[in-house]
Amino acid sequence: MILLYAWLLAVAAVVVAYVIAGPVWVKRHSLHFRVGSKERRASGAYGEITLVTFGAAMVWMIDSACPDVTLAGIIAENPTATLLGLIGVGLIVYVHGIRTAMAADGDERKPLFYTYLVYGIFSVLFFAGGAALIAMLVKQALADGSRLQALAQAAIGNLPGSAASDSDTLMRGLEMSYLDIQLMLSQAENSMTPVFVFLAGIFAINLAVRLTPLRSLFINNAVLLTLVSTMIGIISVVVVGTWTYVGSYASVISEYVDALLVFRQNTPDMKPEYVTRYSQITVAMIDQKSVLAFVTRISSEWGGVAAALGIAQWVVEQLNRPEAKESPAHVEPVREAEVADA
């Protein structure tokens, strides 16, 4: 419900701000598109409502993908930090808005001043949504690390000791322990889902900005926006992936392999086929410790969606290259020709 109320308030703030601004914002905050051979314009409010809806949907999806963390829970656990964060962002937003209004022409200052007073609500909520995304990803990564360590220790503890001298009992305990560690590694794979959802959402928004009239909202900064947001998404995946691999995945497998080596003292009392199975389990665990094995395991459905959207964004960026300014390599020959003619 918190997310719904925040989205409704942000939409209302955008609509009211555009009503107050009137024609002042038309030249800078309007959507440009073509109908046949004619260029048309629409209120930028539609674009900003679309963006904040995209953002709210991403927060909702990550909130749903995080089993141990919720947006309401983060706010309830950190009310003071949440309030101070909103105040800090609000000060930055309103100082910037008021300065922008005061720098405008004389007849535009008053409507822009009141516009930014209302529009600031939208800006604060938009940045708060971004901060909530990062907070949920960080807290979920920490919660996943703790849970995975507990599961790993339980799997290692379930390995039978030398007291269980019966061959069948030893093998039954080994198989169940191996099952437990594989379930733990599967959960390590699922722990990457929220950050892949985050990356997929960034790619989806970037595609919308690059391929639709939303691009005109950012004037000349659409390319920079997509570049910065893409880097944020990729860095998030790398950081969470490294944290999961080093802190949970590789270290847990190393501990489990060490426990298997201790278990080797029981093999003289085991049937030959059981010793063969023990060897297979040990080799399989060693092979799974590699970075390639980890990357393969975390390549879940959402990882595939993120990769597909990332490739689509790259293709769109390559197709849009002609719209960029000419490089000096293209301009220099023209200048040389002009000098020669003179």
Short mmCIF file of C-alpha atoms in Angstrom, two decimals:
data_model
loop_
_atom_site.label_atom_id
_atom_site.label_comp_id
_atom_site.label_asym_id
_atom_site.label_seq_id
_atom_site.Cartn_x
_atom_site.Cartn_y
_atom_site.Cartn_z
CA MET A 1 0.00 0.00 0.00
CA ILE A 2 2.91 2.37 0.68
CA LEU A 3 4.08 1.97 -2.90
CA LEU A 4 0.57 2.56 -4.27
CA TYR A 5 0.09 5.74 -2.23
CA ALA A 6 3.53 7.02 -3.25
CA TRP A 7 2.78 6.36 -6.92
CA LEU A 8 -0.59 8.13 -6.74
CA LEU A 9 0.98 11.13 -4.98
CA ALA A 10 3.78 11.31 -7.58
CA VAL A 11 1.28 11.19 -10.47
CA ALA A 12 -0.87 13.88 -8.86
CA ALA A 13 2.19 16.09 -8.30
CA VAL A 14 3.22 15.78 -11.96
CA VAL A 15 -0.26 16.65 -13.24
CA VAL A 16 -0.64 19.66 -10.95
CA ALA A 17 2.90 20.88 -11.75
CA TYR A 18 2.24 20.81 -15.48
CA VAL A 19 -1.07 22.62 -15.02
CA ILE A 20 0.63 25.38 -13.03
CA ALA A 21 3.52 25.68 -15.49
CA GLY A 22 1.21 25.90 -18.48
CA PRO A 23 2.97 26.88 -21.73
CA VAL A 24 6.25 27.64 -19.89
CA TRP A 25 7.22 23.96 -19.93
CA VAL A 26 5.96 23.19 -23.42
CA LYS A 27 9.25 24.09 -25.11
CA ARG A 28 11.36 21.93 -22.76
CA HIS A 29 9.07 19.28 -21.33
CA SER A 30 6.94 18.02 -24.19
CA LEU A 31 6.90 14.76 -26.12
CA HIS A 32 7.82 15.03 -29.79
CA PHE A 33 6.50 12.52 -32.30
CA ARG A 34 5.52 12.37 -35.93
CA VAL A 35 2.11 11.75 -37.47
CA GLY A 36 2.77 11.23 -41.15
CA SER A 37 5.00 14.09 -42.27
CA LYS A 38 4.00 16.44 -39.46
CA GLU A 39 5.67 16.76 -36.08
CA ARG A 40 3.32 16.78 -33.11
CA ARG A 41 3.72 17.54 -29.43
CA ALA A 42 2.07 16.20 -26.31
CA SER A 43 2.38 17.20 -22.69
CA GLY A 44 5.52 15.91 -21.01
CA ALA A 45 3.31 14.90 -18.09
CA TYR A 46 2.39 11.73 -19.98
CA GLY A 47 6.04 10.80 -20.29
CA GLU A 48 6.86 11.51 -16.65
CA ILE A 49 3.83 9.53 -15.48
CA THR A 50 5.05 6.65 -17.66
CA LEU A 51 8.53 6.83 -16.13
CA VAL A 52 7.30 6.91 -12.54
CA THR A 53 4.97 3.99 -13.36
CA PHE A 54 7.95 2.03 -14.73
CA GLY A 55 9.84 2.83 -11.55
CA ALA A 56 6.97 1.80 -9.28
CA ALA A 57 6.59 -1.45 -11.22
CA MET A 58 10.30 -2.19 -10.76
CA VAL A 59 10.09 -1.55 -7.01
CA TRP A 60 7.06 -3.85 -6.82
CA MET A 61 8.80 -6.61 -8.80
CA ILE A 62 11.94 -6.49 -6.68
CA ASP A 63 9.82 -6.35 -3.53
CA SER A 64 8.10 -9.53 -4.74
CA ALA A 65 11.41 -11.17 -5.71
CA CYS A 66 13.01 -10.59 -2.28
CA PRO A 67 11.83 -13.34 0.10
CA ASP A 68 13.30 -11.77 3.26
CA VAL A 69 12.96 -8.04 2.64
CA THR A 70 10.00 -5.75 1.97
CA LEU A 71 9.70 -2.03 1.32
CA ALA A 72 7.36 -1.60 4.29
CA GLY A 73 9.75 -3.58 6.49
CA ILE A 74 12.73 -1.38 5.60
CA ILE A 75 10.76 1.78 6.38
CA ALA A 76 9.44 0.33 9.64
CA GLU A 77 12.91 -0.78 10.76
CA ASN A 78 14.62 2.51 9.82
CA PRO A 79 12.09 5.33 10.34
CA THR A 80 14.69 7.92 11.35
CA ALA A 81 17.05 7.15 8.46
CA THR A 82 14.11 7.18 6.03
CA LEU A 83 12.91 10.56 7.27
CA LEU A 84 16.40 12.09 7.21
CA GLY A 85 16.96 10.73 3.70
CA LEU A 86 13.73 12.27 2.44
CA ILE A 87 14.61 15.60 4.05
CA GLY A 88 18.11 15.56 2.55
CA VAL A 89 16.87 14.75 -0.95
CA GLY A 90 14.07 17.28 -0.56
CA LEU A 91 16.54 20.07 0.28
CA ILE A 92 18.63 19.28 -2.80
CA VAL A 93 15.58 19.08 -5.06
CA TYR A 94 13.94 22.29 -3.81
CA VAL A 95 17.16 24.32 -3.80
CA HIS A 96 17.81 23.28 -7.39
CA GLY A 97 14.19 23.97 -8.40
CA ILE A 98 14.05 27.41 -6.82
CA ARG A 99 17.40 28.38 -8.35
CA THR A 100 16.16 27.26 -11.76
CA ALA A 101 12.98 29.28 -11.34
CA MET A 102 14.87 32.41 -10.27
CA ALA A 103 17.20 32.11 -13.27
CA ALA A 104 14.28 32.19 -15.73
CA ASP A 105 12.93 35.25 -17.50
CA GLY A 106 10.98 37.73 -15.41
CA ASP A 107 7.49 36.71 -16.53
CA GLU A 108 8.29 33.02 -16.04
CA ARG A 109 9.74 33.17 -12.54
CA LYS A 110 6.49 33.18 -10.58
CA PRO A 111 4.77 30.26 -12.38
CA LEU A 112 8.02 28.26 -12.34
CA PHE A 113 8.49 28.93 -8.61
CA TYR A 114 5.06 27.45 -7.80
CA THR A 115 5.59 24.69 -10.35
CA TYR A 116 8.80 23.49 -8.71
CA LEU A 117 7.19 23.62 -5.28
CA VAL A 118 4.74 20.95 -6.46
CA TYR A 119 7.08 19.14 -8.85
CA GLY A 120 9.55 18.70 -6.00
CA ILE A 121 7.18 16.16 -4.45
CA PHE A 122 7.44 14.02 -7.59
CA SER A 123 11.24 14.36 -7.66
CA VAL A 124 11.63 13.38 -4.01
CA LEU A 125 9.40 10.32 -4.44
CA PHE A 126 11.21 9.30 -7.64
CA PHE A 127 14.63 9.44 -5.95
CA ALA A 128 13.20 7.73 -2.86
CA GLY A 129 12.08 4.86 -5.09
CA GLY A 130 15.62 4.49 -6.42
CA ALA A 131 17.03 4.50 -2.90
CA ALA A 132 14.44 1.88 -1.87
CA LEU A 133 15.57 -0.37 -4.74
CA ILE A 134 19.20 -0.23 -3.64
CA ALA A 135 18.28 -0.75 0.03
CA MET A 136 16.21 -3.84 -0.75
CA LEU A 137 18.96 -5.34 -2.92
CA VAL A 138 21.61 -4.76 -0.23
CA LYS A 139 19.50 -6.11 2.65
CA GLN A 140 18.42 -9.15 0.63
CA ALA A 141 22.05 -9.92 -0.28
CA LEU A 142 23.02 -9.77 3.41
CA ALA A 143 20.04 -11.95 4.42
CA ASP A 144 20.87 -14.47 1.68
CA GLY A 145 24.48 -14.69 2.86
CA SER A 146 23.43 -15.48 6.44
CA ARG A 147 20.83 -18.04 5.38
CA LEU A 148 23.15 -19.80 2.95
CA GLN A 149 25.87 -20.11 5.59
CA ALA A 150 23.37 -21.68 8.01
CA LEU A 151 22.19 -24.16 5.38
CA ALA A 152 25.76 -25.06 4.47
CA GLN A 153 26.75 -25.70 8.08
CA ALA A 154 23.68 -27.92 8.49
CA ALA A 155 24.63 -29.93 5.38
CA ILE A 156 28.21 -30.34 6.61
CA GLY A 157 26.98 -31.32 10.07
CA ASN A 158 24.80 -34.05 8.55
CA LEU A 159 27.81 -35.94 7.21
CA PRO A 160 28.06 -39.14 9.32
CA GLY A 161 31.13 -39.60 11.48
CA SER A 162 33.22 -42.63 12.21
CA ALA A 163 30.71 -43.77 14.84
CA ALA A 164 28.37 -44.90 12.05
CA SER A 165 30.41 -47.89 10.96
CA ASP A 166 27.62 -49.57 8.96
CA SER A 167 28.27 -49.10 5.21
CA ASP A 168 24.63 -48.48 4.32
CA THR A 169 24.25 -45.92 7.12
CA LEU A 170 27.39 -44.09 5.98
CA MET A 171 26.18 -43.95 2.38
CA ARG A 172 22.68 -42.85 3.34
CA GLY A 173 24.08 -39.99 5.42
CA LEU A 174 26.45 -38.96 2.63
CA GLU A 175 23.67 -38.86 0.02
CA MET A 176 21.37 -36.82 2.24
CA SER A 177 24.15 -34.38 3.05
CA TYR A 178 24.95 -34.04 -0.65
CA LEU A 179 21.27 -33.36 -1.33
CA ASP A 180 21.28 -30.64 1.36
CA ILE A 181 24.32 -28.91 -0.11
CA GLN A 182 22.81 -28.98 -3.61
CA LEU A 183 19.61 -27.41 -2.27
CA MET A 184 21.74 -24.74 -0.62
CA LEU A 185 23.54 -24.02 -3.92
CA SER A 186 20.17 -23.77 -5.67
CA GLN A 187 19.15 -21.13 -3.17
CA ALA A 188 22.41 -19.31 -3.90
CA GLU A 189 21.33 -19.29 -7.55
CA ASN A 190 17.91 -17.88 -6.63
CA SER A 191 19.54 -15.17 -4.51
CA MET A 192 20.65 -13.46 -7.73
CA THR A 193 17.08 -13.11 -9.00
CA PRO A 194 16.36 -9.65 -7.44
CA VAL A 195 19.46 -8.07 -8.97
CA PHE A 196 18.67 -9.61 -12.37
CA VAL A 197 15.15 -8.16 -12.12
CA PHE A 198 16.76 -4.78 -11.37
CA LEU A 199 19.05 -5.03 -14.41
CA ALA A 200 16.22 -6.18 -16.68
CA GLY A 201 14.11 -3.24 -15.51
CA ILE A 202 16.91 -0.78 -16.28
CA PHE A 203 17.32 -2.20 -19.79
CA ALA A 204 13.54 -2.04 -20.37
CA ILE A 205 13.38 1.62 -19.30
CA ASN A 206 16.40 2.47 -21.45
CA LEU A 207 14.77 0.87 -24.48
CA ALA A 208 11.61 2.88 -23.85
CA VAL A 209 13.62 6.10 -23.57
CA ARG A 210 15.62 5.41 -26.73
CA LEU A 211 12.75 4.13 -28.92
CA THR A 212 9.76 6.27 -27.89
CA PRO A 213 8.95 9.98 -27.58
CA LEU A 214 10.12 9.73 -23.96
CA ARG A 215 13.54 10.57 -25.38
CA SER A 216 12.50 14.22 -25.86
CA LEU A 217 12.00 14.62 -22.10
CA PHE A 218 15.75 14.46 -21.63
CA ILE A 219 16.66 16.71 -24.58
CA ASN A 220 20.37 15.90 -25.18
CA ASN A 221 20.86 13.68 -22.13
CA ALA A 222 19.06 10.52 -23.26
CA VAL A 223 22.29 8.81 -24.30
CA LEU A 224 24.03 9.79 -21.06
CA LEU A 225 21.04 8.59 -19.03
CA THR A 226 21.04 5.15 -20.64
CA LEU A 227 24.82 4.86 -20.25
CA VAL A 228 24.83 5.78 -16.55
CA SER A 229 21.84 3.59 -15.68
CA THR A 230 23.33 0.65 -17.60
CA MET A 231 26.59 0.99 -15.68
CA ILE A 232 24.66 1.09 -12.37
CA GLY A 233 22.80 -2.10 -13.27
CA ILE A 234 25.91 -3.97 -14.41
CA ILE A 235 27.91 -2.87 -11.36
CA SER A 236 25.05 -4.06 -9.12
CA VAL A 237 25.12 -7.51 -10.73
CA VAL A 238 28.92 -7.72 -10.45
CA VAL A 239 28.95 -6.60 -6.79
CA VAL A 240 26.13 -8.92 -5.66
CA GLY A 241 27.52 -11.79 -7.75
CA THR A 242 31.00 -11.36 -6.27
CA TRP A 243 29.55 -11.12 -2.77
CA THR A 244 27.55 -14.32 -3.29
CA TYR A 245 30.42 -16.24 -4.89
CA VAL A 246 33.17 -15.25 -2.46
CA GLY A 247 31.07 -15.02 0.70
CA SER A 248 28.74 -17.98 0.23
CA TYR A 249 29.25 -20.15 -2.83
CA ALA A 250 33.02 -20.82 -3.08
CA SER A 251 33.70 -20.72 0.66
CA VAL A 252 30.86 -23.14 1.41
CA ILE A 253 32.00 -25.60 -1.25
CA SER A 254 35.56 -25.43 0.11
CA GLU A 255 34.28 -26.26 3.61
CA TYR A 256 32.17 -29.09 2.25
CA VAL A 257 35.06 -30.57 0.25
CA ASP A 258 37.23 -30.43 3.40
CA ALA A 259 34.49 -32.30 5.25
CA LEU A 260 34.35 -34.88 2.46
CA LEU A 261 38.10 -35.42 2.78
CA VAL A 262 37.63 -36.08 6.49
CA PHE A 263 34.80 -38.49 5.61
CA ARG A 264 37.31 -40.44 3.48
CA GLN A 265 38.53 -42.26 6.58
CA ASN A 266 35.25 -44.20 6.49
CA THR A 267 35.74 -45.57 2.98
CA PRO A 268 37.64 -48.74 4.04
CA ASP A 269 34.43 -49.93 5.72
CA MET A 270 32.20 -49.11 2.69
CA LYS A 271 31.14 -51.28 -0.24
CA PRO A 272 33.07 -50.71 -3.49
CA GLU A 273 30.07 -49.15 -5.25
CA TYR A 274 29.65 -46.76 -2.32
CA VAL A 275 33.30 -45.72 -2.56
CA THR A 276 32.77 -45.01 -6.27
CA ARG A 277 29.76 -42.84 -5.43
CA TYR A 278 31.78 -41.00 -2.77
CA SER A 279 34.45 -40.26 -5.38
CA GLN A 280 31.84 -38.94 -7.82
CA ILE A 281 30.38 -36.60 -5.19
CA THR A 282 33.81 -35.27 -4.23
CA VAL A 283 34.84 -34.61 -7.84
CA ALA A 284 31.46 -33.00 -8.61
CA MET A 285 31.80 -30.60 -5.67
CA ILE A 286 35.34 -29.63 -6.70
CA ASP A 287 34.13 -28.93 -10.26
CA GLN A 288 31.25 -26.78 -8.98
CA LYS A 289 33.63 -24.45 -7.18
CA SER A 290 34.81 -22.81 -10.41
CA VAL A 291 33.62 -19.35 -11.44
CA LEU A 292 32.25 -20.80 -14.68
CA ALA A 293 30.09 -23.26 -12.74
CA PHE A 294 28.80 -20.42 -10.56
CA VAL A 295 27.95 -18.25 -13.58
CA THR A 296 26.18 -21.21 -15.17
CA ARG A 297 24.12 -21.84 -12.04
CA ILE A 298 23.00 -18.22 -11.61
CA SER A 299 21.94 -17.94 -15.27
CA SER A 300 18.29 -18.31 -14.35
CA GLU A 301 15.20 -17.15 -16.26
CA TRP A 302 15.62 -13.55 -15.11
CA GLY A 303 19.28 -13.65 -16.02
CA GLY A 304 18.23 -14.64 -19.53
CA VAL A 305 15.64 -11.87 -19.69
CA ALA A 306 18.23 -9.30 -18.58
CA ALA A 307 20.73 -10.59 -21.16
CA ALA A 308 18.13 -10.45 -23.96
CA LEU A 309 17.11 -6.89 -23.08
CA GLY A 310 20.76 -5.87 -22.78
CA ILE A 311 21.48 -7.18 -26.27
CA ALA A 312 18.38 -5.39 -27.59
CA GLN A 313 19.57 -2.13 -26.02
CA TRP A 314 23.03 -2.55 -27.57
CA VAL A 315 21.49 -3.16 -31.02
CA VAL A 316 19.29 -0.07 -30.68
CA GLU A 317 22.29 2.04 -29.67
CA GLN A 318 24.22 0.85 -32.73
CA LEU A 319 21.30 1.61 -35.03
CA ASN A 320 20.96 5.10 -33.53
CA ARG A 321 24.61 6.02 -34.07
CA PRO A 322 23.93 8.14 -37.20
CA GLU A 323 22.03 10.64 -35.06
CA ALA A 324 25.23 11.51 -33.17
CA LYS A 325 27.37 14.46 -34.16
CA GLU A 326 29.95 14.00 -36.85
CA SER A 327 33.35 13.01 -35.59
CA PRO A 328 36.40 15.23 -36.24
CA ALA A 329 37.57 12.65 -38.77
CA HIS A 330 34.57 13.52 -40.95
CA VAL A 331 34.72 17.25 -40.38
CA GLU A 332 38.44 17.83 -40.94
CA PRO A 333 38.53 17.05 -44.69
CA VAL A 334 35.76 19.58 -45.24
CA ARG A 335 37.76 22.29 -43.47
CA GLU A 336 40.87 21.45 -45.50
CA ALA A 337 38.87 21.75 -48.71
CA GLU A 338 37.55 25.15 -47.64
CA VAL A 339 41.12 26.39 -46.97
CA ALA A 340 42.28 25.13 -50.36
CA ASP A 341 39.43 26.94 -52.12
CA ALA A 342 40.29 30.17 -50.31
#
